[in-house]
mmCIF file of C-alpha atoms in Angstrom:
data_model
loop_
_atom_site.group_PDB
_atom_site.id
_atom_site.type_symbol
_atom_site.label_atom_id
_atom_site.label_comp_id
_atom_site.label_asym_id
_atom_site.label_seq_id
_atom_site.Cartn_x
_atom_site.Cartn_y
_atom_site.Cartn_z
ATOM 1 C CA MET M 1 -15.613 -26.549 -20.543
ATOM 2 C CA LEU M 2 -14.408 -26.773 -16.958
ATOM 3 C CA LYS M 3 -10.998 -27.906 -18.164
ATOM 4 C CA GLU M 4 -10.784 -24.918 -20.527
ATOM 5 C CA MET M 5 -11.689 -22.496 -17.719
ATOM 6 C CA LEU M 6 -9.043 -24.059 -15.496
ATOM 7 C CA ARG M 7 -6.463 -23.800 -18.280
ATOM 8 C CA ARG M 8 -7.232 -20.114 -18.833
ATOM 9 C CA THR M 9 -7.128 -19.418 -15.100
ATOM 10 C CA LEU M 10 -3.733 -21.072 -14.727
ATOM 11 C CA LEU M 11 -2.433 -19.217 -17.780
ATOM 12 C CA ALA M 12 -3.628 -15.884 -16.372
ATOM 13 C CA LEU M 13 -2.041 -16.722 -13.023
ATOM 14 C CA ARG M 14 1.294 -17.576 -14.661
ATOM 15 C CA ARG M 15 1.283 -14.326 -16.619
ATOM 16 C CA THR M 16 0.445 -12.312 -13.513
ATOM 17 C CA LEU M 17 3.193 -14.042 -11.531
ATOM 18 C CA ALA M 18 5.641 -13.366 -14.367
ATOM 19 C CA VAL M 19 4.888 -9.631 -14.165
ATOM 20 C CA ALA M 20 5.168 -9.673 -10.365
ATOM 21 C CA LYS M 21 8.467 -11.577 -10.504
ATOM 22 C CA LYS M 22 9.848 -9.106 -13.037
ATOM 23 C CA ASN M 23 8.844 -6.176 -10.822
ATOM 24 C CA ALA M 24 10.363 -7.765 -7.722
ATOM 25 C CA ARG M 25 13.651 -8.531 -9.436
ATOM 26 C CA ILE M 26 14.063 -5.077 -10.940
ATOM 27 C CA TYR M 27 12.460 -2.598 -8.550
ATOM 28 C CA TYR M 28 12.723 -3.856 -4.954
ATOM 29 C CA PHE M 29 16.198 -2.393 -4.476
ATOM 30 C CA LYS M 30 15.851 0.765 -6.539
ATOM 31 C CA PRO M 31 16.879 3.859 -4.502
ATOM 32 C CA PRO M 32 13.448 5.579 -4.701
ATOM 33 C CA VAL M 33 11.744 2.464 -3.327
ATOM 34 C CA LEU M 34 14.214 2.094 -0.455
ATOM 35 C CA ILE M 35 14.116 5.803 0.384
ATOM 36 C CA PHE M 36 10.354 6.362 0.282
ATOM 37 C CA GLY M 37 9.331 2.839 1.250
ATOM 38 C CA VAL M 38 11.723 2.135 4.134
ATOM 39 C CA LEU M 39 13.731 5.132 5.311
ATOM 40 C CA PHE M 40 11.098 7.848 4.927
ATOM 41 C CA PRO M 41 8.399 6.343 7.206
ATOM 42 C CA PHE M 42 11.035 5.366 9.782
ATOM 43 C CA PHE M 43 12.494 8.858 10.110
ATOM 44 C CA LEU M 44 9.055 10.456 9.958
ATOM 45 C CA PHE M 45 8.056 8.236 12.866
ATOM 46 C CA LEU M 46 11.170 9.251 14.826
ATOM 47 C CA ALA M 47 10.525 12.943 14.176
ATOM 48 C CA PHE M 48 7.064 12.751 15.722
ATOM 49 C CA SER M 49 7.815 10.311 18.548
ATOM 50 C CA ILE M 50 11.093 11.542 20.069
ATOM 51 C CA GLY M 51 10.546 13.872 22.994
ATOM 52 C CA ARG M 52 6.876 13.042 23.467
ATOM 53 C CA ALA M 53 5.746 11.589 26.784
ATOM 54 C CA ILE M 54 4.089 8.547 25.237
ATOM 55 C CA ASN M 55 4.542 4.889 26.016
ATOM 56 C CA PRO M 56 6.607 3.472 23.106
ATOM 57 C CA ALA M 57 4.253 0.501 22.886
ATOM 58 C CA GLU M 58 1.391 2.877 22.049
ATOM 59 C CA LEU M 59 3.337 4.190 19.054
ATOM 60 C CA VAL M 60 3.789 0.763 17.452
ATOM 61 C CA PRO M 61 0.427 0.887 15.594
ATOM 62 C CA SER M 62 1.465 4.274 14.171
ATOM 63 C CA LEU M 63 4.745 2.859 12.886
ATOM 64 C CA LEU M 64 2.965 -0.156 11.405
ATOM 65 C CA GLY M 65 0.362 2.027 9.703
ATOM 66 C CA MET M 66 2.965 4.297 8.110
ATOM 67 C CA THR M 67 5.037 1.311 7.041
ATOM 68 C CA ILE M 68 2.041 -0.313 5.354
ATOM 69 C CA LEU M 69 1.152 2.898 3.525
ATOM 70 C CA PHE M 70 4.614 3.782 2.253
ATOM 71 C CA THR M 71 6.024 0.330 1.525
ATOM 72 C CA ALA M 72 2.958 -1.085 -0.215
ATOM 73 C CA SER M 73 2.541 2.013 -2.389
ATOM 74 C CA SER M 74 6.215 2.678 -3.193
ATOM 75 C CA VAL M 75 6.885 -0.021 -5.785
ATOM 76 C CA GLY M 76 3.846 0.692 -7.958
ATOM 77 C CA PRO M 77 4.431 4.377 -8.814
ATOM 78 C CA LEU M 78 7.998 3.574 -9.863
ATOM 79 C CA ILE M 79 7.271 0.773 -12.342
ATOM 80 C CA THR M 80 5.562 2.438 -15.287
ATOM 81 C CA PRO M 81 7.608 5.693 -15.345
ATOM 82 C CA TRP M 82 10.855 3.716 -15.054
ATOM 83 C CA GLU M 83 9.872 1.432 -17.924
ATOM 84 C CA ARG M 84 8.762 4.366 -20.040
ATOM 85 C CA GLN M 85 12.080 6.060 -19.374
ATOM 86 C CA ALA M 86 13.973 2.863 -20.241
ATOM 87 C CA GLY M 87 11.871 2.261 -23.357
ATOM 88 C CA THR M 88 10.555 -1.136 -22.206
ATOM 89 C CA TYR M 89 6.951 -0.152 -21.477
ATOM 90 C CA GLU M 90 5.930 -0.434 -25.141
ATOM 91 C CA ARG M 91 7.399 -3.938 -25.240
ATOM 92 C CA LEU M 92 5.305 -4.896 -22.214
ATOM 93 C CA LEU M 93 2.158 -3.675 -23.956
ATOM 94 C CA THR M 94 2.829 -5.669 -27.127
ATOM 95 C CA ILE M 95 3.268 -9.083 -25.497
ATOM 96 C CA PRO M 96 0.131 -11.211 -24.838
ATOM 97 C CA LEU M 97 -0.783 -9.659 -21.501
ATOM 98 C CA SER M 98 -4.097 -8.090 -20.618
ATOM 99 C CA SER M 99 -4.321 -4.909 -18.569
ATOM 100 C CA TRP M 100 -5.502 -6.994 -15.623
ATOM 101 C CA HIS M 101 -2.344 -9.118 -15.771
ATOM 102 C CA ILE M 102 -0.227 -5.961 -15.535
ATOM 103 C CA VAL M 103 -2.328 -4.465 -12.728
ATOM 104 C CA TRP M 104 -2.385 -7.636 -10.637
ATOM 105 C CA GLY M 105 1.317 -8.156 -11.260
ATOM 106 C CA ASP M 106 2.008 -4.663 -9.922
ATOM 107 C CA VAL M 107 -0.259 -5.258 -6.930
ATOM 108 C CA GLY M 108 1.293 -8.661 -6.210
ATOM 109 C CA SER M 109 4.862 -7.382 -6.209
ATOM 110 C CA SER M 110 3.878 -4.421 -4.011
ATOM 111 C CA PHE M 111 1.997 -6.720 -1.628
ATOM 112 C CA VAL M 112 4.975 -9.024 -1.092
ATOM 113 C CA TYR M 113 7.328 -6.063 -0.617
ATOM 114 C CA GLY M 114 5.013 -4.421 1.913
ATOM 115 C CA LEU M 115 4.547 -7.667 3.826
ATOM 116 C CA ILE M 116 8.286 -8.374 4.047
ATOM 117 C CA ILE M 117 9.219 -4.866 5.200
ATOM 118 C CA LEU M 118 6.361 -4.814 7.728
ATOM 119 C CA LEU M 119 7.970 -7.720 9.581
ATOM 120 C CA LEU M 120 10.796 -5.388 10.676
ATOM 121 C CA PRO M 121 8.761 -2.846 12.714
ATOM 122 C CA LEU M 122 6.459 -5.619 13.922
ATOM 123 C CA SER M 123 9.430 -7.573 15.292
ATOM 124 C CA LEU M 124 10.804 -4.374 16.826
ATOM 125 C CA GLY M 125 7.509 -3.698 18.566
ATOM 126 C CA ILE M 126 7.178 -7.236 19.909
ATOM 127 C CA TRP M 127 10.753 -7.741 21.100
ATOM 128 C CA PHE M 128 11.687 -4.286 22.409
ATOM 129 C CA PHE M 129 8.352 -2.722 23.396
ATOM 130 C CA GLN M 130 6.384 -5.891 24.243
ATOM 131 C CA ALA M 131 3.581 -4.569 22.015
ATOM 132 C CA THR M 132 1.765 -7.734 20.969
ATOM 133 C CA PRO M 133 -1.581 -7.710 19.119
ATOM 134 C CA LEU M 134 -4.397 -8.817 21.395
ATOM 135 C CA TYR M 135 -6.267 -10.337 18.446
ATOM 136 C CA PRO M 136 -3.640 -12.049 16.249
ATOM 137 C CA GLY M 137 -6.122 -13.462 13.734
ATOM 138 C CA ALA M 138 -7.842 -10.113 13.249
ATOM 139 C CA PHE M 139 -4.453 -8.383 13.073
ATOM 140 C CA ILE M 140 -3.318 -10.633 10.213
ATOM 141 C CA MET M 141 -6.553 -9.972 8.324
ATOM 142 C CA ILE M 142 -6.191 -6.207 8.876
ATOM 143 C CA VAL M 143 -2.602 -6.255 7.624
ATOM 144 C CA PHE M 144 -3.465 -8.267 4.510
ATOM 145 C CA LEU M 145 -6.469 -6.104 3.647
ATOM 146 C CA SER M 146 -4.552 -2.865 4.218
ATOM 147 C CA ILE M 147 -1.521 -3.931 2.185
ATOM 148 C CA ILE M 148 -3.784 -4.966 -0.693
ATOM 149 C CA CYS M 149 -5.544 -1.594 -0.514
ATOM 150 C CA PHE M 150 -2.355 0.485 -0.628
ATOM 151 C CA SER M 151 -0.750 -1.819 -3.188
ATOM 152 C CA ALA M 152 -3.769 -1.096 -5.373
ATOM 153 C CA LEU M 153 -3.234 2.610 -4.671
ATOM 154 C CA GLY M 154 0.343 2.238 -5.880
ATOM 155 C CA ALA M 155 -0.873 0.480 -9.027
ATOM 156 C CA ALA M 156 -3.317 3.316 -9.681
ATOM 157 C CA LEU M 157 -0.540 5.877 -9.236
ATOM 158 C CA ALA M 158 1.693 3.820 -11.540
ATOM 159 C CA ALA M 159 -0.822 4.152 -14.348
ATOM 160 C CA LEU M 160 -0.594 7.952 -14.404
ATOM 161 C CA PRO M 161 1.094 9.370 -17.529
ATOM 162 C CA ALA M 162 4.412 10.383 -15.959
ATOM 163 C CA SER M 163 7.578 9.765 -17.944
ATOM 164 C CA GLN M 164 10.000 10.808 -15.193
ATOM 165 C CA VAL M 165 10.467 8.791 -12.014
ATOM 166 C CA SER M 166 10.929 11.946 -9.928
ATOM 167 C CA ASN M 167 7.567 13.322 -11.085
ATOM 168 C CA ALA M 168 5.820 10.044 -10.285
ATOM 169 C CA MET M 169 7.283 9.804 -6.780
ATOM 170 C CA MET M 170 6.521 13.466 -6.114
ATOM 171 C CA PHE M 171 2.887 12.944 -7.066
ATOM 172 C CA ALA M 172 2.737 9.773 -4.961
ATOM 173 C CA ASN M 173 3.949 11.706 -1.921
ATOM 174 C CA LEU M 174 1.452 14.447 -2.708
ATOM 175 C CA VAL M 175 -1.210 11.788 -2.162
ATOM 176 C CA ARG M 176 0.381 9.884 0.732
ATOM 177 C CA LEU M 177 1.676 12.665 2.983
ATOM 178 C CA PRO M 178 -1.740 14.275 3.576
ATOM 179 C CA MET M 179 -3.026 10.816 4.517
ATOM 180 C CA VAL M 180 -0.432 10.582 7.289
ATOM 181 C CA PHE M 181 -1.474 13.877 8.864
ATOM 182 C CA VAL M 182 -5.260 13.480 8.667
ATOM 183 C CA SER M 183 -5.680 9.757 9.396
ATOM 184 C CA GLY M 184 -5.008 9.503 13.111
ATOM 185 C CA VAL M 185 -1.493 8.147 12.739
ATOM 186 C CA PHE M 186 0.036 10.173 15.570
ATOM 187 C CA VAL M 187 -3.160 11.126 17.406
ATOM 188 C CA PRO M 188 -6.067 8.673 17.780
ATOM 189 C CA LEU M 189 -9.238 9.650 15.949
ATOM 190 C CA THR M 190 -11.087 9.864 19.258
ATOM 191 C CA ASP M 191 -8.767 12.711 20.354
ATOM 192 C CA ILE M 192 -9.052 14.986 17.313
ATOM 193 C CA PRO M 193 -11.786 17.609 16.677
ATOM 194 C CA ARG M 194 -14.987 16.750 14.864
ATOM 195 C CA TRP M 195 -13.960 18.515 11.655
ATOM 196 C CA GLY M 196 -10.736 16.500 11.723
ATOM 197 C CA ARG M 197 -12.691 13.260 12.005
ATOM 198 C CA VAL M 198 -14.817 14.286 9.016
ATOM 199 C CA VAL M 199 -11.672 14.819 6.940
ATOM 200 C CA ALA M 200 -10.159 11.593 8.269
ATOM 201 C CA SER M 201 -13.184 9.593 7.129
ATOM 202 C CA ILE M 202 -12.155 10.259 3.505
ATOM 203 C CA SER M 203 -8.729 8.656 3.912
ATOM 204 C CA PRO M 204 -8.371 4.849 3.692
ATOM 205 C CA LEU M 205 -5.433 5.062 6.096
ATOM 206 C CA SER M 206 -7.832 6.208 8.836
ATOM 207 C CA TYR M 207 -9.592 2.848 8.760
ATOM 208 C CA THR M 208 -6.300 0.966 8.753
ATOM 209 C CA MET M 209 -5.087 2.950 11.765
ATOM 210 C CA ASP M 210 -8.370 2.491 13.619
ATOM 211 C CA LEU M 211 -8.270 -1.275 13.083
ATOM 212 C CA LEU M 212 -4.587 -1.504 14.027
ATOM 213 C CA ARG M 213 -5.134 0.428 17.263
ATOM 214 C CA TRP M 214 -8.100 -1.796 18.080
ATOM 215 C CA SER M 215 -6.046 -4.949 17.449
ATOM 216 C CA PHE M 216 -3.509 -3.672 20.008
ATOM 217 C CA GLY M 217 -6.189 -3.073 22.645
ATOM 218 C CA GLU M 218 -7.255 0.537 22.068
ATOM 219 C CA ALA M 219 -10.822 1.674 21.512
ATOM 220 C CA ALA M 220 -12.016 1.738 17.903
ATOM 221 C CA TYR M 221 -13.707 4.850 16.540
ATOM 222 C CA PHE M 222 -15.326 3.230 13.507
ATOM 223 C CA SER M 223 -17.162 -0.072 13.418
ATOM 224 C CA LYS M 224 -14.755 -2.906 12.593
ATOM 225 C CA LEU M 225 -17.049 -4.177 9.852
ATOM 226 C CA THR M 226 -17.411 -0.679 8.406
ATOM 227 C CA SER M 227 -13.641 -0.205 8.303
ATOM 228 C CA CYS M 228 -13.112 -3.544 6.540
ATOM 229 C CA LEU M 229 -15.841 -2.827 3.996
ATOM 230 C CA ILE M 230 -14.486 0.647 3.241
ATOM 231 C CA LEU M 231 -10.939 -0.676 2.804
ATOM 232 C CA THR M 232 -12.324 -3.322 0.445
ATOM 233 C CA GLY M 233 -14.213 -0.642 -1.471
ATOM 234 C CA TYR M 234 -11.110 1.524 -1.792
ATOM 235 C CA SER M 235 -9.133 -1.503 -2.995
ATOM 236 C CA LEU M 236 -11.666 -2.184 -5.747
ATOM 237 C CA LEU M 237 -11.743 1.499 -6.698
ATOM 238 C CA PHE M 238 -7.952 1.744 -6.978
ATOM 239 C CA LEU M 239 -7.799 -1.498 -8.984
ATOM 240 C CA PHE M 240 -10.459 -0.231 -11.369
ATOM 241 C CA LEU M 241 -8.686 3.113 -11.846
ATOM 242 C CA ALA M 242 -5.399 1.334 -12.540
ATOM 243 C CA TYR M 243 -7.089 -0.986 -15.040
ATOM 244 C CA ILE M 244 -8.806 1.868 -16.890
ATOM 245 C CA SER M 245 -5.571 3.856 -17.137
ATOM 246 C CA HIS M 246 -3.541 0.896 -18.415
ATOM 247 C CA ARG M 247 -6.265 -0.009 -20.890
ATOM 248 C CA GLN M 248 -6.383 3.512 -22.319
ATOM 249 C CA VAL M 249 -2.612 3.565 -22.743
ATOM 250 C CA LYS M 250 -2.688 0.118 -24.350
ATOM 251 C CA ARG M 251 -5.250 1.290 -26.906
ATOM 252 C CA ILE M 252 -2.827 3.995 -28.043
ATOM 253 C CA PHE M 253 -0.251 1.326 -28.886
#
């Protein structure tokens, strides 16, 4: 019995890795992913940082937070609409893959992409601004948890019934852009009005930003444990929504 469980686990892992490998090979260098996952957060960061009398080292958590949000959630929304447009989505649904294999494959490819791209602003912050995390172990855990959360968000957005890539990316930005402006990316949560903090508490990015600022030595607004638990809860919610959407589509075929 144990051997059978191990065999099924390894088979599921191989299928998930096959989906993730396919996504990485096809979608990492697609123009929408590069534009919205790399260039967009960089220029948005420049637009809000240039001309402000702020120590550049204090802006590094903001750049990291935006990079995590946009890179981790840029691959997912592109996958399903692109495959529907190319006529390969139906083929994916007919091969022996469960909805969980597809969802975890999307999350895995988004996670790796987000982690790789994040190394660029992190290296920039360490080498040029001497902005080093005070708690390296906690910082790594925060980064991993946040990338998983927003990769799951991307997988949930990928499951929406959009047949055009432009519509999918537009809807993704409709979700992500408000997060940037209400989550304490450019202004710490402790410096915004009470009503703003109430709105910020709805956004998962707020907890990522609060943890990132704390890891770089700033005061945390939320409890660290609370932030980690809420990010975990959002991750599970996004994964469940992605699974339900893929399962409903699969039933049609």
